[in-house]
Short mmCIF file of C-alpha atoms and ligand atoms in Angstrom, two decimals:
data_model
loop_
_atom_site.label_atom_id
_atom_site.label_comp_id
_atom_site.label_asym_id
_atom_site.label_seq_id
_atom_site.Cartn_x
_atom_site.Cartn_y
_atom_site.Cartn_z
CA UNK V 607 14.46 10.44 -8.24
CA UNK V 608 15.87 13.34 -6.83
CA UNK V 609 12.68 15.73 -7.74
CA UNK V 610 11.60 16.96 -4.00
CA UNK V 611 7.89 16.28 -4.67
CA UNK V 612 6.84 15.65 -1.25
CA UNK V 613 9.62 17.85 0.60
CA UNK V 614 8.35 18.79 3.94
CA UNK V 615 5.48 16.28 4.15
CA UNK V 616 4.99 13.60 6.79
CA UNK V 617 4.23 9.93 5.51
CA UNK V 618 2.92 6.64 7.16
CA UNK V 619 4.05 3.44 4.75
CA UNK V 620 2.48 -0.04 6.54
CA UNK V 621 4.23 -3.15 5.40
CA UNK V 622 7.62 -0.75 5.44
CA UNK V 623 9.91 -3.28 6.31
CA UNK V 624 10.38 -4.96 2.94
CA UNK V 625 9.30 -5.22 -0.37
CA UNK V 626 7.07 -2.77 -2.13
CA UNK V 627 6.43 -1.04 1.00
CA UNK V 628 10.25 -0.32 1.61
CA UNK V 629 10.80 0.69 -1.64
CA UNK V 630 7.56 3.57 -1.33
CA UNK V 631 9.28 4.40 1.98
CA UNK V 632 12.90 5.19 0.07
CA UNK V 633 11.37 7.03 -2.77
CA UNK V 634 9.08 9.16 -0.54
CA UNK V 635 12.18 10.16 1.80
CA UNK V 636 14.13 10.47 -1.31
CA UNK V 637 11.06 12.75 -2.55
CA UNK V 638 11.83 15.17 0.82
CA UNK V 639 9.26 13.52 2.98
CA UNK V 640 9.42 12.51 6.68
CA UNK V 641 8.63 8.78 6.78
CA UNK V 642 7.42 6.47 9.35
CA UNK V 643 7.92 2.87 8.20
CA UNK V 644 5.47 0.54 10.14
CA UNK V 645 5.64 -3.22 9.87
CA UNK V 646 4.65 -6.04 12.02
CA UNK V 647 8.44 -6.73 11.74
CA UNK V 648 9.62 -4.49 14.25
CA UNK V 649 13.20 -4.30 14.30
CA UNK V 650 13.29 -4.60 10.57
CA UNK V 651 10.72 -1.59 10.22
CA UNK V 652 13.55 0.06 12.31
CA UNK V 653 16.72 -1.17 10.80
CA UNK V 654 15.51 0.07 7.17
CA UNK V 655 14.58 3.65 9.28
CA UNK V 656 18.28 3.64 10.53
CA UNK V 657 19.35 3.18 6.91
CA UNK V 658 17.44 5.86 5.67
CA UNK V 659 18.87 8.49 8.03
CA UNK V 660 17.64 11.42 9.41
CA UNK V 661 13.45 11.52 8.88
CA UNK V 662 12.69 8.12 9.20
CA UNK V 663 11.49 6.04 12.01
CA UNK V 664 10.44 2.62 12.23
CA UNK V 665 7.61 1.38 14.36
CA UNK V 666 6.03 -1.90 15.18
CA UNK V 667 2.55 -1.70 14.05
CA UNK V 668 -0.17 -4.68 13.19
CA UNK V 669 -2.73 -3.00 11.25
CA UNK V 670 -5.28 -5.39 11.82
CA UNK V 671 -5.17 -3.94 15.82
CA UNK V 672 -7.19 -0.75 16.03
CA UNK V 673 -5.21 0.52 19.12
CA UNK V 674 -2.00 0.17 17.34
CA UNK V 675 -3.00 2.05 14.18
CA UNK V 676 -4.38 4.98 16.04
CA UNK V 677 -1.26 4.94 18.09
CA UNK V 678 0.77 4.74 14.74
CA UNK V 679 -0.65 7.78 13.61
CA UNK V 680 -0.54 9.78 17.00
CA UNK V 681 2.91 8.78 16.46
CA UNK V 682 3.93 10.01 13.38
CA UNK V 683 1.98 13.61 14.53
CA UNK V 684 3.56 13.72 17.55
CA UNK V 685 7.25 13.17 15.78
CA UNK V 686 6.99 15.20 12.47
CA UNK V 687 4.17 17.28 13.33
CA UNK V 688 1.60 16.39 10.49
CA UNK V 689 0.52 13.65 8.60
CA UNK V 690 -0.18 14.73 4.91
CA UNK V 691 0.53 10.75 3.26
CA UNK V 692 -1.09 7.62 4.21
CA UNK V 693 0.13 4.57 2.40
CA UNK V 694 -1.97 1.11 2.80
CA UNK V 695 0.35 -1.12 1.84
CA UNK V 696 0.80 -4.00 4.56
CA UNK V 697 -0.15 -7.55 3.00
CA UNK V 698 -0.20 -10.99 2.99
CA UNK V 699 -1.25 -14.04 0.84
CA UNK V 700 -2.77 -17.52 1.81
CA UNK V 701 -3.24 -19.01 -1.50
CA UNK V 702 -5.10 -22.13 -1.85
CA UNK V 703 -8.13 -23.40 -4.29
CA UNK V 704 -11.79 -23.15 -3.02
CA UNK V 705 -11.17 -27.07 -2.48
CA UNK V 706 -8.39 -26.42 -0.10
CA UNK V 707 -8.69 -22.94 1.73
CA UNK V 708 -9.87 -22.89 5.24
CA UNK V 709 -11.80 -20.35 7.15
CA UNK V 710 -8.54 -19.21 8.55
CA UNK V 711 -6.87 -18.37 5.42
CA UNK V 712 -9.62 -16.33 4.28
CA UNK V 713 -10.53 -14.23 7.41
CA UNK V 714 -6.68 -13.71 7.70
CA UNK V 715 -6.21 -12.44 4.09
CA UNK V 716 -9.54 -10.06 4.63
CA UNK V 717 -8.55 -9.05 7.84
CA UNK V 718 -4.72 -7.87 6.75
CA UNK V 719 -5.93 -6.31 3.89
CA UNK V 720 -9.47 -4.97 4.22
CA UNK V 721 -9.67 -4.32 7.95
CA UNK V 722 -6.14 -3.08 8.26
CA UNK V 723 -6.71 -0.75 5.14
CA UNK V 724 -9.96 0.84 6.49
CA UNK V 725 -8.05 1.35 9.99
CA UNK V 726 -5.35 3.22 8.00
CA UNK V 727 -7.96 5.44 6.29
CA UNK V 728 -9.83 6.13 9.22
CA UNK V 729 -6.85 7.06 11.43
CA UNK V 730 -5.34 9.17 8.76
CA UNK V 731 -8.48 10.96 7.66
CA UNK V 732 -9.07 12.02 11.08
CA UNK V 733 -6.14 13.80 11.43
CA UNK V 734 -6.45 15.01 7.44
CA UNK V 735 -9.90 16.39 7.64
CA UNK V 736 -8.86 18.81 10.01
CA UNK V 737 -5.66 20.18 8.30
CA UNK V 738 -7.70 20.43 5.04
CA UNK V 739 -5.25 18.32 3.24
CA UNK V 740 -3.81 14.77 2.61
CA UNK V 741 -3.33 12.51 0.38
CA UNK V 742 -4.03 8.11 0.99
CA UNK V 743 -3.06 5.58 -1.27
CA UNK V 744 -4.23 2.33 -0.52
CA UNK V 745 -2.15 -0.81 -2.28
CA UNK V 746 -4.78 -3.11 -4.04
CA UNK V 747 -3.86 -5.48 -6.57
CA UNK V 748 -4.67 -6.42 -10.38
CA UNK V 749 -5.69 -9.72 -8.46
CA UNK V 750 -8.72 -7.27 -7.42
CA UNK V 751 -9.52 -6.65 -11.15
CA UNK V 752 -9.74 -9.94 -12.50
CA UNK V 753 -9.54 -12.44 -9.79
CA UNK V 754 -6.79 -14.69 -9.98
CA UNK V 755 -7.27 -18.48 -9.21
CA UNK V 756 -6.07 -19.68 -5.94
CA UNK V 757 -6.75 -16.20 -4.62
CA UNK V 758 -10.72 -15.90 -3.62
CA UNK V 759 -9.58 -14.75 -0.27
CA UNK V 760 -6.88 -11.92 -1.71
CA UNK V 761 -8.76 -11.07 -4.77
CA UNK V 762 -11.98 -10.51 -3.10
CA UNK V 763 -9.90 -8.15 -0.06
CA UNK V 764 -8.21 -6.38 -2.86
CA UNK V 765 -11.43 -5.43 -5.30
CA UNK V 766 -12.86 -4.58 -1.43
CA UNK V 767 -10.01 -1.87 -1.14
CA UNK V 768 -11.24 -0.34 -4.34
CA UNK V 769 -14.36 0.16 -3.14
CA UNK V 770 -13.36 1.38 0.62
CA UNK V 771 -11.05 3.89 -1.73
CA UNK V 772 -13.91 5.28 -3.94
CA UNK V 773 -16.11 5.45 -0.43
CA UNK V 774 -13.55 7.51 1.17
CA UNK V 775 -12.63 9.67 -1.93
CA UNK V 776 -16.29 10.91 -1.71
CA UNK V 777 -16.51 11.69 1.94
CA UNK V 778 -12.97 13.42 2.10
CA UNK V 779 -13.12 15.30 -1.23
CA UNK V 780 -14.57 18.58 0.08
CA UNK V 781 -11.86 18.39 2.95
CA UNK V 782 -8.89 18.71 -0.07
CA UNK V 783 -8.08 14.83 1.55
CA UNK V 784 -7.50 12.74 -1.51
CA UNK V 785 -8.01 9.18 -1.66
CA UNK V 786 -6.54 6.54 -4.55
CA UNK V 787 -5.38 3.05 -5.06
CA UNK V 788 -2.69 1.75 -7.22
CA UNK V 789 -3.31 -2.04 -8.67
CA UNK V 790 0.21 -3.42 -9.18
CA UNK V 791 0.60 -6.44 -11.62
CA UNK V 792 3.37 -9.13 -11.17
CA UNK V 793 6.11 -7.50 -9.16
CA UNK V 794 9.44 -9.31 -7.95
CA UNK V 795 9.14 -9.58 -4.03
CA UNK V 796 9.18 -11.76 -1.48
CA UNK V 797 5.63 -12.44 -1.92
CA UNK V 798 5.86 -13.53 -5.59
CA UNK V 799 9.19 -15.34 -4.87
CA UNK V 800 7.07 -17.25 -3.14
CA UNK V 801 4.83 -18.61 -6.08
CA UNK V 802 6.15 -22.01 -8.07
CA UNK V 803 8.15 -20.58 -10.17
CA UNK V 804 6.71 -22.35 -13.46
CA UNK V 805 3.35 -20.12 -12.41
CA UNK V 806 5.69 -17.14 -11.87
CA UNK V 807 6.99 -18.00 -15.45
CA UNK V 808 3.50 -18.27 -17.16
CA UNK V 809 2.45 -14.98 -15.48
CA UNK V 810 5.25 -13.29 -16.80
CA UNK V 811 4.79 -14.87 -20.52
CA UNK V 812 1.25 -13.05 -20.55
CA UNK V 813 2.33 -9.61 -19.67
CA UNK V 814 2.39 -7.12 -22.67
CA UNK V 815 5.89 -5.82 -21.29
CA UNK V 816 7.10 -9.38 -21.41
CA UNK V 817 8.91 -8.78 -17.57
CA UNK V 818 7.64 -8.69 -14.06
CA UNK V 819 7.81 -5.30 -12.30
CA UNK V 820 10.34 -3.90 -10.19
CA UNK V 821 9.04 -2.43 -6.76
CA UNK V 822 10.81 1.25 -7.37
CA UNK V 823 7.97 0.96 -10.63
CA UNK V 824 5.47 0.85 -8.11
CA UNK V 825 6.86 3.22 -5.56
CA UNK V 826 6.95 6.16 -8.46
CA UNK V 827 3.30 5.57 -9.17
CA UNK V 828 2.73 6.37 -5.04
CA UNK V 829 5.24 8.79 -5.22
CA UNK V 830 2.81 10.57 -7.97
CA UNK V 831 -0.37 9.99 -6.14
CA UNK V 832 0.79 11.27 -2.57
CA UNK V 833 2.45 14.62 -4.65
CA UNK V 834 0.73 17.62 -5.79
CA UNK V 835 1.22 16.24 -9.42
CA UNK V 836 -2.41 14.43 -8.95
CA UNK V 837 -3.65 17.48 -7.27
CA UNK V 838 -6.99 16.72 -9.07
CA UNK V 839 -7.05 12.87 -9.01
CA UNK V 840 -9.29 11.47 -6.36
CA UNK V 841 -11.25 7.96 -6.18
CA UNK V 842 -8.66 6.71 -8.93
CA UNK V 843 -7.01 3.28 -9.46
CA UNK V 844 -3.86 3.53 -11.10
CA UNK V 845 -2.72 0.03 -12.65
CA UNK V 846 1.09 -0.66 -12.46
CA UNK V 847 1.18 -4.00 -14.52
CA UNK V 848 3.06 -3.45 -17.83
CA UNK V 849 -0.11 -3.81 -19.79
CA UNK V 850 -1.17 -7.02 -17.93
CA UNK V 851 -5.10 -7.38 -17.91
CA UNK V 852 -5.82 -4.17 -19.14
P1 NAD U 2189 5.93 -8.64 1.33
O1 NAD U 2189 5.30 -9.89 1.72
O2 NAD U 2189 7.69 -8.71 0.32
O3 NAD U 2189 6.00 -7.34 2.32
C1 NAD U 2189 4.58 -7.03 2.84
C2 NAD U 2189 5.18 -6.19 4.37
O4 NAD U 2189 3.53 -6.40 5.09
C3 NAD U 2189 5.99 -7.44 5.49
O5 NAD U 2189 6.77 -6.71 5.50
C4 NAD U 2189 5.10 -7.84 6.14
O6 NAD U 2189 5.76 -8.04 7.49
C5 NAD U 2189 3.88 -6.92 6.46
N1 NAD U 2189 2.87 -7.05 7.39
C6 NAD U 2189 2.03 -8.03 7.20
N2 NAD U 2189 1.13 -8.30 7.85
C7 NAD U 2189 0.95 -7.17 8.62
C8 NAD U 2189 0.13 -6.74 9.33
N3 NAD U 2189 -0.64 -7.11 9.82
N4 NAD U 2189 0.64 -5.40 9.96
C9 NAD U 2189 1.71 -4.53 9.57
N5 NAD U 2189 2.54 -5.07 8.87
C10 NAD U 2189 2.58 -6.56 7.97
O7 NAD U 2189 4.67 -8.34 0.15
P2 NAD U 2189 4.75 -7.09 -0.81
O8 NAD U 2189 5.28 -8.06 -2.58
O9 NAD U 2189 5.82 -6.06 -0.87
O10 NAD U 2189 3.71 -6.57 -1.35
C11 NAD U 2189 3.18 -5.20 -0.46
C12 NAD U 2189 1.61 -4.85 -1.23
O11 NAD U 2189 1.70 -4.95 -2.36
C13 NAD U 2189 0.41 -5.79 -0.48
O12 NAD U 2189 -0.67 -4.83 -0.21
C14 NAD U 2189 0.44 -6.86 -1.72
O13 NAD U 2189 -0.71 -7.30 -1.63
C15 NAD U 2189 0.62 -5.57 -2.91
N6 NAD U 2189 0.80 -6.42 -4.14
C16 NAD U 2189 1.81 -7.04 -4.44
C17 NAD U 2189 2.26 -7.90 -5.73
C18 NAD U 2189 3.17 -8.29 -6.00
O14 NAD U 2189 3.37 -8.52 -6.77
N7 NAD U 2189 4.33 -8.34 -5.05
C19 NAD U 2189 1.34 -7.22 -6.75
C20 NAD U 2189 0.24 -6.37 -6.42
C21 NAD U 2189 -0.18 -6.35 -4.93
#
């Protein structure tokens, strides 16, 4: 993508050391943005930023840590002069049936996705509200639309992200700050490589487009929501699932 849709903007992407987050960082960077790649894995985030070159920095940050998220946003503003795009992407899974899922499995997933996204929205919107512009994109999942067996924790968290997105969109619309979410379907990353191959194949067969998606296909949807191409869209949920669960 060589169209400079986000030229001169500053973006933060959480969970940007690998997978979908890394691809989002690459696509925003190619679109002309300066990008802060944040991840629990500071070394990998830094290496990814170095590979991008100019206009990219890597920062170690745990999205569940209030002080870390606040200082991540402060760092972006300090380093690049503004914050225009916030992508709350960091995520984990702790799949298990209700029979086997522990309270720790439940809390870990809810905390990373819901608390993490909420902290990111709160910190980014504090800057964007003042500058009277900004776009926040929260990564949900089709699992939050339909519910997946073995993912009562994850489906709850991803559905919660939609509610959070809509409430924040209503609070921030009159400040010219847009908040949207993306619901990827089955995407080829380390997260889905952890699935048993027969489960992956079964899910893939049920997709109308008959294939899993690539991280780039999610990143392009995020670029659209981050850019002025979506200037009249807020509180939206954009499905990127090859027609799955439509
Ligand atoms: P991934 O496991 O490949 O990457 C997730 C990244 O998040 C990792 O780099 C990890 O270190 C980071 N991370 C985890 N906990 C963190 C924390 N507390 N603070 C900061 N960083 C943290 O996963 P992915 O497949 O690229 O998924 C990215 C997002 O997309 C997640 O929110 C996931 O739920 C969502 N998603 C993925 C799929 C899919 O099929 N892969 C489908 C729908 C939604």
